[in-house]
GROMACS .gro file of C-alpha atoms in nm:
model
  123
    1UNK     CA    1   2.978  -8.353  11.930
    2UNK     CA    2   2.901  -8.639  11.734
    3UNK     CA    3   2.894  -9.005  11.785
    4UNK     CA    4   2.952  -9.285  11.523
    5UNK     CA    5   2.887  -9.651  11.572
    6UNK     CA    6   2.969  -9.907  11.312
    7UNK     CA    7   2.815 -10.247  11.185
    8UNK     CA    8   2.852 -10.536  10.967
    9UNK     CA    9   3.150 -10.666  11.013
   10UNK     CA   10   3.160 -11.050  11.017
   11UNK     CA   11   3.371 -11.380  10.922
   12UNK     CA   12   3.342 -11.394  10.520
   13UNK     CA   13   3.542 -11.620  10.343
   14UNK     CA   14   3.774 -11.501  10.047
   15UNK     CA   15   3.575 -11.335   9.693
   16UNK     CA   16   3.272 -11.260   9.962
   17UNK     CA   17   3.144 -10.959  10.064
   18UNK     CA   18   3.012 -10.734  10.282
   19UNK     CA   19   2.856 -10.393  10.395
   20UNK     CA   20   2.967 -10.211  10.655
   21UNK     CA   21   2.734  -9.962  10.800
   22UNK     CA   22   2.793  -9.621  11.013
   23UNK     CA   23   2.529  -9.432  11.227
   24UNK     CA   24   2.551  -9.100  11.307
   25UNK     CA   25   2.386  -8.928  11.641
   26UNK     CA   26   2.448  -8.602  11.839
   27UNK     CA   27   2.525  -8.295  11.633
   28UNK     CA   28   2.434  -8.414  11.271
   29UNK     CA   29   2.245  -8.094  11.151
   30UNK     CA   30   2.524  -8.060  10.899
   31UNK     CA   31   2.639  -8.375  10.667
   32UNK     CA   32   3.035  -8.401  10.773
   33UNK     CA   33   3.265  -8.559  10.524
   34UNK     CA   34   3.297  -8.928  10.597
   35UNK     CA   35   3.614  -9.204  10.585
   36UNK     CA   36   3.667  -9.534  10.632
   37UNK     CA   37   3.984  -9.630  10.793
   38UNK     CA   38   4.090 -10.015  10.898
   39UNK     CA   39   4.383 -10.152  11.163
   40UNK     CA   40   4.529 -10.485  11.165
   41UNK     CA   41   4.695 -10.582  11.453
   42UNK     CA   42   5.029 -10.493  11.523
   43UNK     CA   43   4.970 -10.265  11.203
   44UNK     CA   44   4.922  -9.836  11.163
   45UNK     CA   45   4.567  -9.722  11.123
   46UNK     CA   46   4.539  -9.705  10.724
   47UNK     CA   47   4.307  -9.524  10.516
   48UNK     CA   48   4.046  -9.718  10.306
   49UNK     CA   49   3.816  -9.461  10.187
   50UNK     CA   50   3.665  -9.069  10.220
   51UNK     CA   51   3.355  -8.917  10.056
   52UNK     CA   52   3.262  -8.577  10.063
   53UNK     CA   53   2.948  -8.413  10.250
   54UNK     CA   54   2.720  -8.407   9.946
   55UNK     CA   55   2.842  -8.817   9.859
   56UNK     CA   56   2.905  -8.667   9.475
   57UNK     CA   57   3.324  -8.693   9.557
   58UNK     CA   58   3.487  -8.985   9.672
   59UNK     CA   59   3.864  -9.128   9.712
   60UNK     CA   60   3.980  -9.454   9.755
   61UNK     CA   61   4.316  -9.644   9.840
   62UNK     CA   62   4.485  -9.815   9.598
   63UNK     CA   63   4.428 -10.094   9.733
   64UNK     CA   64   4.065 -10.131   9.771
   65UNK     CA   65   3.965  -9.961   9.411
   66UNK     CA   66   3.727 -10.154   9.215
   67UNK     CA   67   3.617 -10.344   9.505
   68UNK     CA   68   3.511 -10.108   9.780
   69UNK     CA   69   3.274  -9.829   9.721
   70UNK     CA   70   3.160  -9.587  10.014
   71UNK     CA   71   2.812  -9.386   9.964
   72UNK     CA   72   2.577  -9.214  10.227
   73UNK     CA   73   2.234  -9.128  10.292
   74UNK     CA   74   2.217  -8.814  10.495
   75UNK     CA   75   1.870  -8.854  10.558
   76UNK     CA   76   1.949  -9.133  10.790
   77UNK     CA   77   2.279  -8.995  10.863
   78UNK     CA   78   2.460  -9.291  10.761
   79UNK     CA   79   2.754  -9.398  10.599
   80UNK     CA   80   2.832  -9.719  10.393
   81UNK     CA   81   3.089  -9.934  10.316
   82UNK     CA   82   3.019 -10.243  10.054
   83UNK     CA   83   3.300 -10.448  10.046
   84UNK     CA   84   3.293 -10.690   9.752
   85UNK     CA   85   3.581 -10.930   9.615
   86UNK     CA   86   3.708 -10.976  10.024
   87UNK     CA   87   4.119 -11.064  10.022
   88UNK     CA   88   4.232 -11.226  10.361
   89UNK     CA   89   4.459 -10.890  10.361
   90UNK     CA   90   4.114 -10.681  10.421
   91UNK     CA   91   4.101 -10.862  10.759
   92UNK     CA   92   4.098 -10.535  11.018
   93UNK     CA   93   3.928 -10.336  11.243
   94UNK     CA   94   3.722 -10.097  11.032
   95UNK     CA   95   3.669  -9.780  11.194
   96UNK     CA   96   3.466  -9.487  11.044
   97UNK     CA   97   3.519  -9.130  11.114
   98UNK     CA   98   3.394  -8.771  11.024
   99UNK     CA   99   3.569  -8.417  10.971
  100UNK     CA  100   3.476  -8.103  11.074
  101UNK     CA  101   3.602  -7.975  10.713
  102UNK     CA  102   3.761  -8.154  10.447
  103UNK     CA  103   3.776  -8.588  10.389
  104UNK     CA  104   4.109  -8.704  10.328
  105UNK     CA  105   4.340  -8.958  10.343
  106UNK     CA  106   4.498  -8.898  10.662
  107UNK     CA  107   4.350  -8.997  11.005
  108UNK     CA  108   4.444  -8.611  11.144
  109UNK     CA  109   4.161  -8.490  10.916
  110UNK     CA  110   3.957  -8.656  11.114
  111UNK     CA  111   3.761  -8.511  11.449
  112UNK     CA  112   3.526  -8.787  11.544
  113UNK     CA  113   3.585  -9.177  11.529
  114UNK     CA  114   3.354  -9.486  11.597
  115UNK     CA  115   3.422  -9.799  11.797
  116UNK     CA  116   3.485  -9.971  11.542
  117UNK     CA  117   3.394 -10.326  11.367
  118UNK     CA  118   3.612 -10.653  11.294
  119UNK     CA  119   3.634 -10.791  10.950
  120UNK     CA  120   3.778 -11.105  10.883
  121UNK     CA  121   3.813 -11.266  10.578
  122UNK     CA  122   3.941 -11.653  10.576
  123UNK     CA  123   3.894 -11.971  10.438
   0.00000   0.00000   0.00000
């Protein structure tokens, strides 16, 4: 079992940024691969970005490349999201989530989620 609980979201306004930030507890003796995954309302759950368990691979949507850039430190078993040139379209719930076996870019690869974190991005 392992539980994830995100932080950092916030109100930013447009060209701002910010870093999201997700804690790992329970069963961390092994690093799991790691994605970040956001939901607007009334929208599907959409992938935003996946990193392997050794942080050396890492894929990112169209959508957020060149902006976004996920690491981790699995020495505090943590995953990180910085978030820099914020649209108003990155306004979502960000959730993070780990797999038992392989990051992807679909939420079925995906065993354990967090609470997740609102982001919202306005003038």
């Amino acid at each position: 079992q392992v539980q994830l609980v995100e932080s950092g979201g916030g109100l930013v306004q447009p060209g701002g940024s910010l870093r999201l930030s997700c804690a790992a507890s329970g069963h961390t003796s092994s690093n799991y691969p790691m994605g970040w995954f956001r939901q607007a309302p009334g929208k599907e759950r959409a992938f935003v970005a996946g990193i392997s368990w050794s942080g050396v691979s890492t894929l990112y949507a169209d959508s957020v490349k060149g902006r976004f850039t996920i690491s981790r430190d699995n020495g505090k078993n943590t995953v990180y999201l910085q978030m820099n040139n914020l649209k108003p379209e990155d306004t979502a719930v960000y959730y993070c989530a780990a797999s038992s076996l392989m990051y992807g870019s679909s939420w079925r690869q995906y065993d354990y989620w967090g609470q997740g974190t609102q982001v919202t991005v306005s003038s």
